[in-house]
Amino acid sequence: MKPLKRMTKQRKIILDVLQSTTCHPTADWIYEQARKELPDISLGTIYRNLQHLVQEEEIQELNYGSTFRRFDGNTGLHYHFVCRSCGQVMDVDMPVLRDLNGEAAQVVGGLVEDHRLEFYGICRSCLDKNQGIEEKKECLT
Amino acid sequence: MKPLKRMTKQRKIILDVLQSTTCHPTADWIYEQARKELPDISLGTIYRNLQHLVQEEEIQELNYGSTFRRFDGNTGLHYHFVCRSCGQVMDVDMPVLRDLNGEAAQVVGGLVEDHRLEFYGICRSCLDKNQGIEEKKECLT
DNA sequence: TTATATGCAAAATGTTTGCGTAACG
DNA sequence: CGTTACGCAAACATTTTGCATATAA
């Protein structure tokens, strides 16, 4: 973990929020959480810090088929499952496919640094209450 | 290939643009191309048709670490490589990992319908002219 | 003490939508 | 002909930015 340039209380809270949840929150959800601690924090500060933390590789950014981003406090390589019904994003605890990068490098002929793998489908809890479209949950705690 | 509800000249052009390029264009690039044929086409029409074509599974939507989407006329399962320097997205012609979905299903316990795999790194042409940051190419024809 | 970060509000970006008109089948 | 799609422009949601002030090191 590299040292950050400055650890403000705002930055600390944002990092805390991300590291103390297993969900994959949006900027807005992080904002709501952070405001419980620091009511005057601004959304601009949330975005500036998220950008900063991504650059410092303290967190990672996720992007699925939606208009907004999600963030993940877990920077280790791991895979995700996205439920098409409720929109929930969960970690998939399966072994990392280490030789994939080399395989791809042979094909594309460039430098392959890493990869990202996402699964799509319907999660168990949506299957159970097997109905049409659930209301989307932004984040489950 | 399911029949589309109506094949307007606008929809045809959008489909043509996507199917006659191996790049993975943004809505805006598609708009520029379509305007060469049909100068009065509107961006709203582009978006409406892209959405429609995704639903009909005539094209697929891609989403990477950026603020905008890309689209792909190739609906078969295949993987992508994203160059961190020039932003280009290219196909990775490697075998599809068919048993991955089953593996993930065992872990998450839901229904896993499909997966998406993306590689990140620096492409050959950026490595060759090995300089800092290239100007971003939206799409190469 | 000074560079870095903040809050606020305004701007920018990418996408969607309402409405009256056009045109596919 | 009736329904579906269009062009246009305004609305929307998310993210970024400029500026004057505050604060961590």
mmCIF file with all atom_site columns, N, CA, C and O in Angstrom, chain A residues 7-49:
data_model
loop_
_atom_site.group_PDB
_atom_site.id
_atom_site.type_symbol
_atom_site.label_atom_id
_atom_site.label_alt_id
_atom_site.label_comp_id
_atom_site.label_asym_id
_atom_site.label_entity_id
_atom_site.label_seq_id
_atom_site.pdbx_PDB_ins_code
_atom_site.Cartn_x
_atom_site.Cartn_y
_atom_site.Cartn_z
_atom_site.occupancy
_atom_site.B_iso_or_equiv
_atom_site.pdbx_formal_charge
_atom_site.auth_seq_id
_atom_site.auth_comp_id
_atom_site.auth_asym_id
_atom_site.auth_atom_id
_atom_site.pdbx_PDB_model_num
ATOM 1   N N  . MET A 1 7  ? -3.810  12.375 3.910  1.00 0.00 ? 7  MET A N  1
ATOM 2   C CA . MET A 1 7  ? -4.962  11.633 4.395  1.00 0.00 ? 7  MET A CA 1
ATOM 3   C C  . MET A 1 7  ? -5.913  12.583 5.113  1.00 0.00 ? 7  MET A C  1
ATOM 4   O O  . MET A 1 7  ? -5.778  12.837 6.298  1.00 0.00 ? 7  MET A O  1
ATOM 5   N N  . THR A 1 8  ? -6.824  13.124 4.360  1.00 0.00 ? 8  THR A N  1
ATOM 6   C CA . THR A 1 8  ? -7.839  13.999 4.955  1.00 0.00 ? 8  THR A CA 1
ATOM 7   C C  . THR A 1 8  ? -8.924  13.131 5.581  1.00 0.00 ? 8  THR A C  1
ATOM 8   O O  . THR A 1 8  ? -9.017  11.954 5.281  1.00 0.00 ? 8  THR A O  1
ATOM 9   N N  . LYS A 1 9  ? -9.732  13.747 6.416  1.00 0.00 ? 9  LYS A N  1
ATOM 10  C CA . LYS A 1 9  ? -10.778 12.924 7.033  1.00 0.00 ? 9  LYS A CA 1
ATOM 11  C C  . LYS A 1 9  ? -11.787 12.459 5.994  1.00 0.00 ? 9  LYS A C  1
ATOM 12  O O  . LYS A 1 9  ? -12.317 11.362 6.092  1.00 0.00 ? 9  LYS A O  1
ATOM 13  N N  . GLN A 1 10 ? -12.006 13.282 4.973  1.00 0.00 ? 10 GLN A N  1
ATOM 14  C CA . GLN A 1 10 ? -12.905 12.889 3.895  1.00 0.00 ? 10 GLN A CA 1
ATOM 15  C C  . GLN A 1 10 ? -12.396 11.634 3.180  1.00 0.00 ? 10 GLN A C  1
ATOM 16  O O  . GLN A 1 10 ? -13.142 10.666 2.987  1.00 0.00 ? 10 GLN A O  1
ATOM 17  N N  . ARG A 1 11 ? -11.116 11.671 2.821  1.00 0.00 ? 11 ARG A N  1
ATOM 18  C CA . ARG A 1 11 ? -10.547 10.531 2.098  1.00 0.00 ? 11 ARG A CA 1
ATOM 19  C C  . ARG A 1 11 ? -10.580 9.272  2.952  1.00 0.00 ? 11 ARG A C  1
ATOM 20  O O  . ARG A 1 11 ? -10.854 8.180  2.456  1.00 0.00 ? 11 ARG A O  1
ATOM 21  N N  . LYS A 1 12 ? -10.323 9.446  4.223  1.00 0.00 ? 12 LYS A N  1
ATOM 22  C CA . LYS A 1 12 ? -10.312 8.303  5.128  1.00 0.00 ? 12 LYS A CA 1
ATOM 23  C C  . LYS A 1 12 ? -11.686 7.642  5.197  1.00 0.00 ? 12 LYS A C  1
ATOM 24  O O  . LYS A 1 12 ? -11.810 6.419  5.149  1.00 0.00 ? 12 LYS A O  1
ATOM 25  N N  . ILE A 1 13 ? -12.710 8.480  5.300  1.00 0.00 ? 13 ILE A N  1
ATOM 26  C CA . ILE A 1 13 ? -14.065 7.938  5.402  1.00 0.00 ? 13 ILE A CA 1
ATOM 27  C C  . ILE A 1 13 ? -14.450 7.171  4.139  1.00 0.00 ? 13 ILE A C  1
ATOM 28  O O  . ILE A 1 13 ? -15.027 6.086  4.201  1.00 0.00 ? 13 ILE A O  1
ATOM 29  N N  . ILE A 1 14 ? -14.120 7.736  2.995  1.00 0.00 ? 14 ILE A N  1
ATOM 30  C CA . ILE A 1 14 ? -14.451 7.086  1.727  1.00 0.00 ? 14 ILE A CA 1
ATOM 31  C C  . ILE A 1 14 ? -13.782 5.721  1.639  1.00 0.00 ? 14 ILE A C  1
ATOM 32  O O  . ILE A 1 14 ? -14.405 4.723  1.252  1.00 0.00 ? 14 ILE A O  1
ATOM 33  N N  . LEU A 1 15 ? -12.519 5.681  2.019  1.00 0.00 ? 15 LEU A N  1
ATOM 34  C CA . LEU A 1 15 ? -11.779 4.429  2.014  1.00 0.00 ? 15 LEU A CA 1
ATOM 35  C C  . LEU A 1 15 ? -12.393 3.442  3.005  1.00 0.00 ? 15 LEU A C  1
ATOM 36  O O  . LEU A 1 15 ? -12.575 2.253  2.694  1.00 0.00 ? 15 LEU A O  1
ATOM 37  N N  . ASP A 1 16 ? -12.743 3.932  4.172  1.00 0.00 ? 16 ASP A N  1
ATOM 38  C CA . ASP A 1 16 ? -13.376 3.092  5.187  1.00 0.00 ? 16 ASP A CA 1
ATOM 39  C C  . ASP A 1 16 ? -14.672 2.482  4.686  1.00 0.00 ? 16 ASP A C  1
ATOM 40  O O  . ASP A 1 16 ? -14.920 1.290  4.844  1.00 0.00 ? 16 ASP A O  1
ATOM 41  N N  . VAL A 1 17 ? -15.506 3.320  4.095  1.00 0.00 ? 17 VAL A N  1
ATOM 42  C CA . VAL A 1 17 ? -16.787 2.845  3.566  1.00 0.00 ? 17 VAL A CA 1
ATOM 43  C C  . VAL A 1 17 ? -16.542 1.700  2.596  1.00 0.00 ? 17 VAL A C  1
ATOM 44  O O  . VAL A 1 17 ? -17.165 0.643  2.682  1.00 0.00 ? 17 VAL A O  1
ATOM 45  N N  . LEU A 1 18 ? -15.589 1.904  1.681  1.00 0.00 ? 18 LEU A N  1
ATOM 46  C CA . LEU A 1 18 ? -15.350 0.897  0.666  1.00 0.00 ? 18 LEU A CA 1
ATOM 47  C C  . LEU A 1 18 ? -14.741 -0.371 1.234  1.00 0.00 ? 18 LEU A C  1
ATOM 48  O O  . LEU A 1 18 ? -15.019 -1.471 0.751  1.00 0.00 ? 18 LEU A O  1
ATOM 49  N N  . GLN A 1 19 ? -13.911 -0.212 2.264  1.00 0.00 ? 19 GLN A N  1
ATOM 50  C CA . GLN A 1 19 ? -13.228 -1.391 2.780  1.00 0.00 ? 19 GLN A CA 1
ATOM 51  C C  . GLN A 1 19 ? -14.066 -2.159 3.786  1.00 0.00 ? 19 GLN A C  1
ATOM 52  O O  . GLN A 1 19 ? -13.737 -3.286 4.125  1.00 0.00 ? 19 GLN A O  1
ATOM 53  N N  . SER A 1 20 ? -15.139 -1.548 4.262  1.00 0.00 ? 20 SER A N  1
ATOM 54  C CA . SER A 1 20 ? -15.913 -2.245 5.277  1.00 0.00 ? 20 SER A CA 1
ATOM 55  C C  . SER A 1 20 ? -17.240 -2.765 4.733  1.00 0.00 ? 20 SER A C  1
ATOM 56  O O  . SER A 1 20 ? -18.154 -3.048 5.489  1.00 0.00 ? 20 SER A O  1
ATOM 57  N N  . THR A 1 21 ? -17.308 -2.893 3.411  1.00 0.00 ? 21 THR A N  1
ATOM 58  C CA . THR A 1 21 ? -18.497 -3.524 2.845  1.00 0.00 ? 21 THR A CA 1
ATOM 59  C C  . THR A 1 21 ? -18.054 -4.530 1.794  1.00 0.00 ? 21 THR A C  1
ATOM 60  O O  . THR A 1 21 ? -17.010 -4.361 1.167  1.00 0.00 ? 21 THR A O  1
ATOM 61  N N  . THR A 1 22 ? -18.864 -5.565 1.613  1.00 0.00 ? 22 THR A N  1
ATOM 62  C CA . THR A 1 22 ? -18.541 -6.524 0.559  1.00 0.00 ? 22 THR A CA 1
ATOM 63  C C  . THR A 1 22 ? -19.358 -6.213 -0.686 1.00 0.00 ? 22 THR A C  1
ATOM 64  O O  . THR A 1 22 ? -19.293 -6.941 -1.659 1.00 0.00 ? 22 THR A O  1
ATOM 65  N N  . CYS A 1 23 ? -20.152 -5.152 -0.622 1.00 0.00 ? 23 CYS A N  1
ATOM 66  C CA . CYS A 1 23 ? -20.922 -4.814 -1.808 1.00 0.00 ? 23 CYS A CA 1
ATOM 67  C C  . CYS A 1 23 ? -20.102 -3.896 -2.700 1.00 0.00 ? 23 CYS A C  1
ATOM 68  O O  . CYS A 1 23 ? -18.973 -3.552 -2.385 1.00 0.00 ? 23 CYS A O  1
ATOM 69  N N  . HIS A 1 24 ? -20.643 -3.536 -3.813 1.00 0.00 ? 24 HIS A N  1
ATOM 70  C CA . HIS A 1 24 ? -19.888 -2.822 -4.836 1.00 0.00 ? 24 HIS A CA 1
ATOM 71  C C  . HIS A 1 24 ? -20.630 -1.538 -5.151 1.00 0.00 ? 24 HIS A C  1
ATOM 72  O O  . HIS A 1 24 ? -21.347 -1.447 -6.139 1.00 0.00 ? 24 HIS A O  1
ATOM 73  N N  . PRO A 1 25 ? -20.438 -0.551 -4.278 1.00 0.00 ? 25 PRO A N  1
ATOM 74  C CA . PRO A 1 25 ? -21.327 0.610  -4.295 1.00 0.00 ? 25 PRO A CA 1
ATOM 75  C C  . PRO A 1 25 ? -21.070 1.601  -5.418 1.00 0.00 ? 25 PRO A C  1
ATOM 76  O O  . PRO A 1 25 ? -19.982 1.651  -6.001 1.00 0.00 ? 25 PRO A O  1
ATOM 77  N N  . THR A 1 26 ? -22.083 2.394  -5.676 1.00 0.00 ? 26 THR A N  1
ATOM 78  C CA . THR A 1 26 ? -21.988 3.522  -6.589 1.00 0.00 ? 26 THR A CA 1
ATOM 79  C C  . THR A 1 26 ? -21.447 4.730  -5.821 1.00 0.00 ? 26 THR A C  1
ATOM 80  O O  . THR A 1 26 ? -21.455 4.748  -4.589 1.00 0.00 ? 26 THR A O  1
ATOM 81  N N  . ALA A 1 27 ? -21.026 5.742  -6.582 1.00 0.00 ? 27 ALA A N  1
ATOM 82  C CA . ALA A 1 27 ? -20.524 6.972  -5.961 1.00 0.00 ? 27 ALA A CA 1
ATOM 83  C C  . ALA A 1 27 ? -21.591 7.561  -5.036 1.00 0.00 ? 27 ALA A C  1
ATOM 84  O O  . ALA A 1 27 ? -21.285 8.045  -3.944 1.00 0.00 ? 27 ALA A O  1
ATOM 85  N N  . ASP A 1 28 ? -22.817 7.470  -5.464 1.00 0.00 ? 28 ASP A N  1
ATOM 86  C CA . ASP A 1 28 ? -23.894 8.066  -4.704 1.00 0.00 ? 28 ASP A CA 1
ATOM 87  C C  . ASP A 1 28 ? -24.146 7.358  -3.374 1.00 0.00 ? 28 ASP A C  1
ATOM 88  O O  . ASP A 1 28 ? -24.417 7.993  -2.360 1.00 0.00 ? 28 ASP A O  1
ATOM 89  N N  . TRP A 1 29 ? -24.031 6.048  -3.390 1.00 0.00 ? 29 TRP A N  1
ATOM 90  C CA . TRP A 1 29 ? -24.209 5.289  -2.151 1.00 0.00 ? 29 TRP A CA 1
ATOM 91  C C  . TRP A 1 29 ? -23.078 5.612  -1.179 1.00 0.00 ? 29 TRP A C  1
ATOM 92  O O  . TRP A 1 29 ? -23.291 5.794  0.022  1.00 0.00 ? 29 TRP A O  1
ATOM 93  N N  . ILE A 1 30 ? -21.879 5.717  -1.695 1.00 0.00 ? 30 ILE A N  1
ATOM 94  C CA . ILE A 1 30 ? -20.730 6.082  -0.866 1.00 0.00 ? 30 ILE A CA 1
ATOM 95  C C  . ILE A 1 30 ? -20.952 7.467  -0.260 1.00 0.00 ? 30 ILE A C  1
ATOM 96  O O  . ILE A 1 30 ? -20.688 7.695  0.921  1.00 0.00 ? 30 ILE A O  1
ATOM 97  N N  . TYR A 1 31 ? -21.476 8.349  -1.077 1.00 0.00 ? 31 TYR A N  1
ATOM 98  C CA . TYR A 1 31 ? -21.811 9.704  -0.625 1.00 0.00 ? 31 TYR A CA 1
ATOM 99  C C  . TYR A 1 31 ? -22.786 9.667  0.546  1.00 0.00 ? 31 TYR A C  1
ATOM 100 O O  . TYR A 1 31 ? -22.561 10.302 1.588  1.00 0.00 ? 31 TYR A O  1
ATOM 101 N N  . GLU A 1 32 ? -23.848 8.888  0.407  1.00 0.00 ? 32 GLU A N  1
ATOM 102 C CA . GLU A 1 32 ? -24.848 8.769  1.481  1.00 0.00 ? 32 GLU A CA 1
ATOM 103 C C  . GLU A 1 32 ? -24.211 8.237  2.770  1.00 0.00 ? 32 GLU A C  1
ATOM 104 O O  . GLU A 1 32 ? -24.463 8.745  3.854  1.00 0.00 ? 32 GLU A O  1
ATOM 105 N N  . GLN A 1 33 ? -23.376 7.211  2.628  1.00 0.00 ? 33 GLN A N  1
ATOM 106 C CA . GLN A 1 33 ? -22.726 6.633  3.805  1.00 0.00 ? 33 GLN A CA 1
ATOM 107 C C  . GLN A 1 33 ? -21.804 7.641  4.464  1.00 0.00 ? 33 GLN A C  1
ATOM 108 O O  . GLN A 1 33 ? -21.801 7.807  5.678  1.00 0.00 ? 33 GLN A O  1
ATOM 109 N N  . ALA A 1 34 ? -21.004 8.317  3.631  1.00 0.00 ? 34 ALA A N  1
ATOM 110 C CA . ALA A 1 34 ? -20.014 9.254  4.156  1.00 0.00 ? 34 ALA A CA 1
ATOM 111 C C  . ALA A 1 34 ? -20.696 10.421 4.866  1.00 0.00 ? 34 ALA A C  1
ATOM 112 O O  . ALA A 1 34 ? -20.188 10.930 5.871  1.00 0.00 ? 34 ALA A O  1
ATOM 113 N N  . ARG A 1 35 ? -21.859 10.799 4.380  1.00 0.00 ? 35 ARG A N  1
ATOM 114 C CA . ARG A 1 35 ? -22.576 11.927 4.987  1.00 0.00 ? 35 ARG A CA 1
ATOM 115 C C  . ARG A 1 35 ? -23.049 11.631 6.399  1.00 0.00 ? 35 ARG A C  1
ATOM 116 O O  . ARG A 1 35 ? -23.282 12.562 7.177  1.00 0.00 ? 35 ARG A O  1
ATOM 117 N N  . LYS A 1 36 ? -23.206 10.346 6.717  1.00 0.00 ? 36 LYS A N  1
ATOM 118 C CA . LYS A 1 36 ? -23.593 9.994  8.080  1.00 0.00 ? 36 LYS A CA 1
ATOM 119 C C  . LYS A 1 36 ? -22.506 10.388 9.072  1.00 0.00 ? 36 LYS A C  1
ATOM 120 O O  . LYS A 1 36 ? -22.783 10.746 10.214 1.00 0.00 ? 36 LYS A O  1
ATOM 121 N N  . GLU A 1 37 ? -21.265 10.333 8.612  1.00 0.00 ? 37 GLU A N  1
ATOM 122 C CA . GLU A 1 37 ? -20.127 10.695 9.450  1.00 0.00 ? 37 GLU A CA 1
ATOM 123 C C  . GLU A 1 37 ? -19.793 12.168 9.329  1.00 0.00 ? 37 GLU A C  1
ATOM 124 O O  . GLU A 1 37 ? -19.399 12.812 10.293 1.00 0.00 ? 37 GLU A O  1
ATOM 125 N N  . LEU A 1 38 ? -19.918 12.669 8.118  1.00 0.00 ? 38 LEU A N  1
ATOM 126 C CA . LEU A 1 38 ? -19.439 14.001 7.783  1.00 0.00 ? 38 LEU A CA 1
ATOM 127 C C  . LEU A 1 38 ? -20.506 14.664 6.915  1.00 0.00 ? 38 LEU A C  1
ATOM 128 O O  . LEU A 1 38 ? -20.407 14.670 5.694  1.00 0.00 ? 38 LEU A O  1
ATOM 129 N N  . PRO A 1 39 ? -21.527 15.236 7.546  1.00 0.00 ? 39 PRO A N  1
ATOM 130 C CA . PRO A 1 39 ? -22.703 15.701 6.808  1.00 0.00 ? 39 PRO A CA 1
ATOM 131 C C  . PRO A 1 39 ? -22.418 16.736 5.727  1.00 0.00 ? 39 PRO A C  1
ATOM 132 O O  . PRO A 1 39 ? -23.193 16.871 4.793  1.00 0.00 ? 39 PRO A O  1
ATOM 133 N N  . ASP A 1 40 ? -21.284 17.439 5.840  1.00 0.00 ? 40 ASP A N  1
ATOM 134 C CA . ASP A 1 40 ? -21.013 18.497 4.872  1.00 0.00 ? 40 ASP A CA 1
ATOM 135 C C  . ASP A 1 40 ? -20.149 18.056 3.701  1.00 0.00 ? 40 ASP A C  1
ATOM 136 O O  . ASP A 1 40 ? -19.810 18.874 2.845  1.00 0.00 ? 40 ASP A O  1
ATOM 137 N N  . ILE A 1 41 ? -19.806 16.780 3.668  1.00 0.00 ? 41 ILE A N  1
ATOM 138 C CA . ILE A 1 41 ? -18.972 16.327 2.561  1.00 0.00 ? 41 ILE A CA 1
ATOM 139 C C  . ILE A 1 41 ? -19.726 16.518 1.250  1.00 0.00 ? 41 ILE A C  1
ATOM 140 O O  . ILE A 1 41 ? -20.948 16.391 1.210  1.00 0.00 ? 41 ILE A O  1
ATOM 141 N N  . SER A 1 42 ? -18.994 16.853 0.196  1.00 0.00 ? 42 SER A N  1
ATOM 142 C CA . SER A 1 42 ? -19.665 17.126 -1.072 1.00 0.00 ? 42 SER A CA 1
ATOM 143 C C  . SER A 1 42 ? -19.428 15.995 -2.069 1.00 0.00 ? 42 SER A C  1
ATOM 144 O O  . SER A 1 42 ? -18.452 15.261 -1.984 1.00 0.00 ? 42 SER A O  1
ATOM 145 N N  . LEU A 1 43 ? -20.344 15.919 -3.016 1.00 0.00 ? 43 LEU A N  1
ATOM 146 C CA . LEU A 1 43 ? -20.251 14.870 -4.019 1.00 0.00 ? 43 LEU A CA 1
ATOM 147 C C  . LEU A 1 43 ? -18.999 15.037 -4.869 1.00 0.00 ? 43 LEU A C  1
ATOM 148 O O  . LEU A 1 43 ? -18.371 14.048 -5.269 1.00 0.00 ? 43 LEU A O  1
ATOM 149 N N  . GLY A 1 44 ? -18.612 16.278 -5.100 1.00 0.00 ? 44 GLY A N  1
ATOM 150 C CA . GLY A 1 44 ? -17.367 16.534 -5.832 1.00 0.00 ? 44 GLY A CA 1
ATOM 151 C C  . GLY A 1 44 ? -16.166 15.909 -5.145 1.00 0.00 ? 44 GLY A C  1
ATOM 152 O O  . GLY A 1 44 ? -15.301 15.339 -5.797 1.00 0.00 ? 44 GLY A O  1
ATOM 153 N N  . THR A 1 45 ? -16.134 16.011 -3.847 1.00 0.00 ? 45 THR A N  1
ATOM 154 C CA . THR A 1 45 ? -15.045 15.415 -3.067 1.00 0.00 ? 45 THR A CA 1
ATOM 155 C C  . THR A 1 45 ? -15.072 13.895 -3.175 1.00 0.00 ? 45 THR A C  1
ATOM 156 O O  . THR A 1 45 ? -14.021 13.252 -3.276 1.00 0.00 ? 45 THR A O  1
ATOM 157 N N  . ILE A 1 46 ? -16.261 13.319 -3.167 1.00 0.00 ? 46 ILE A N  1
ATOM 158 C CA . ILE A 1 46 ? -16.376 11.878 -3.353 1.00 0.00 ? 46 ILE A CA 1
ATOM 159 C C  . ILE A 1 46 ? -15.737 11.479 -4.681 1.00 0.00 ? 46 ILE A C  1
ATOM 160 O O  . ILE A 1 46 ? -14.863 10.612 -4.726 1.00 0.00 ? 46 ILE A O  1
ATOM 161 N N  . TYR A 1 47 ? -16.131 12.158 -5.746 1.00 0.00 ? 47 TYR A N  1
ATOM 162 C CA . TYR A 1 47 ? -15.612 11.798 -7.058 1.00 0.00 ? 47 TYR A CA 1
ATOM 163 C C  . TYR A 1 47 ? -14.116 12.045 -7.163 1.00 0.00 ? 47 TYR A C  1
ATOM 164 O O  . TYR A 1 47 ? -13.380 11.224 -7.703 1.00 0.00 ? 47 TYR A O  1
ATOM 165 N N  . ARG A 1 48 ? -13.656 13.170 -6.649 1.00 0.00 ? 48 ARG A N  1
ATOM 166 C CA . ARG A 1 48 ? -12.220 13.458 -6.709 1.00 0.00 ? 48 ARG A CA 1
ATOM 167 C C  . ARG A 1 48 ? -11.421 12.402 -5.966 1.00 0.00 ? 48 ARG A C  1
ATOM 168 O O  . ARG A 1 48 ? -10.377 11.952 -6.440 1.00 0.00 ? 48 ARG A O  1
ATOM 169 N N  . ASN A 1 49 ? -11.917 11.969 -4.826 1.00 0.00 ? 49 ASN A N  1
ATOM 170 C CA . ASN A 1 49 ? -11.180 10.970 -4.053 1.00 0.00 ? 49 ASN A CA 1
ATOM 171 C C  . ASN A 1 49 ? -11.263 9.585  -4.675 1.00 0.00 ? 49 ASN A C  1
ATOM 172 O O  . ASN A 1 49 ? -10.280 8.837  -4.650 1.00 0.00 ? 49 ASN A O  1
#
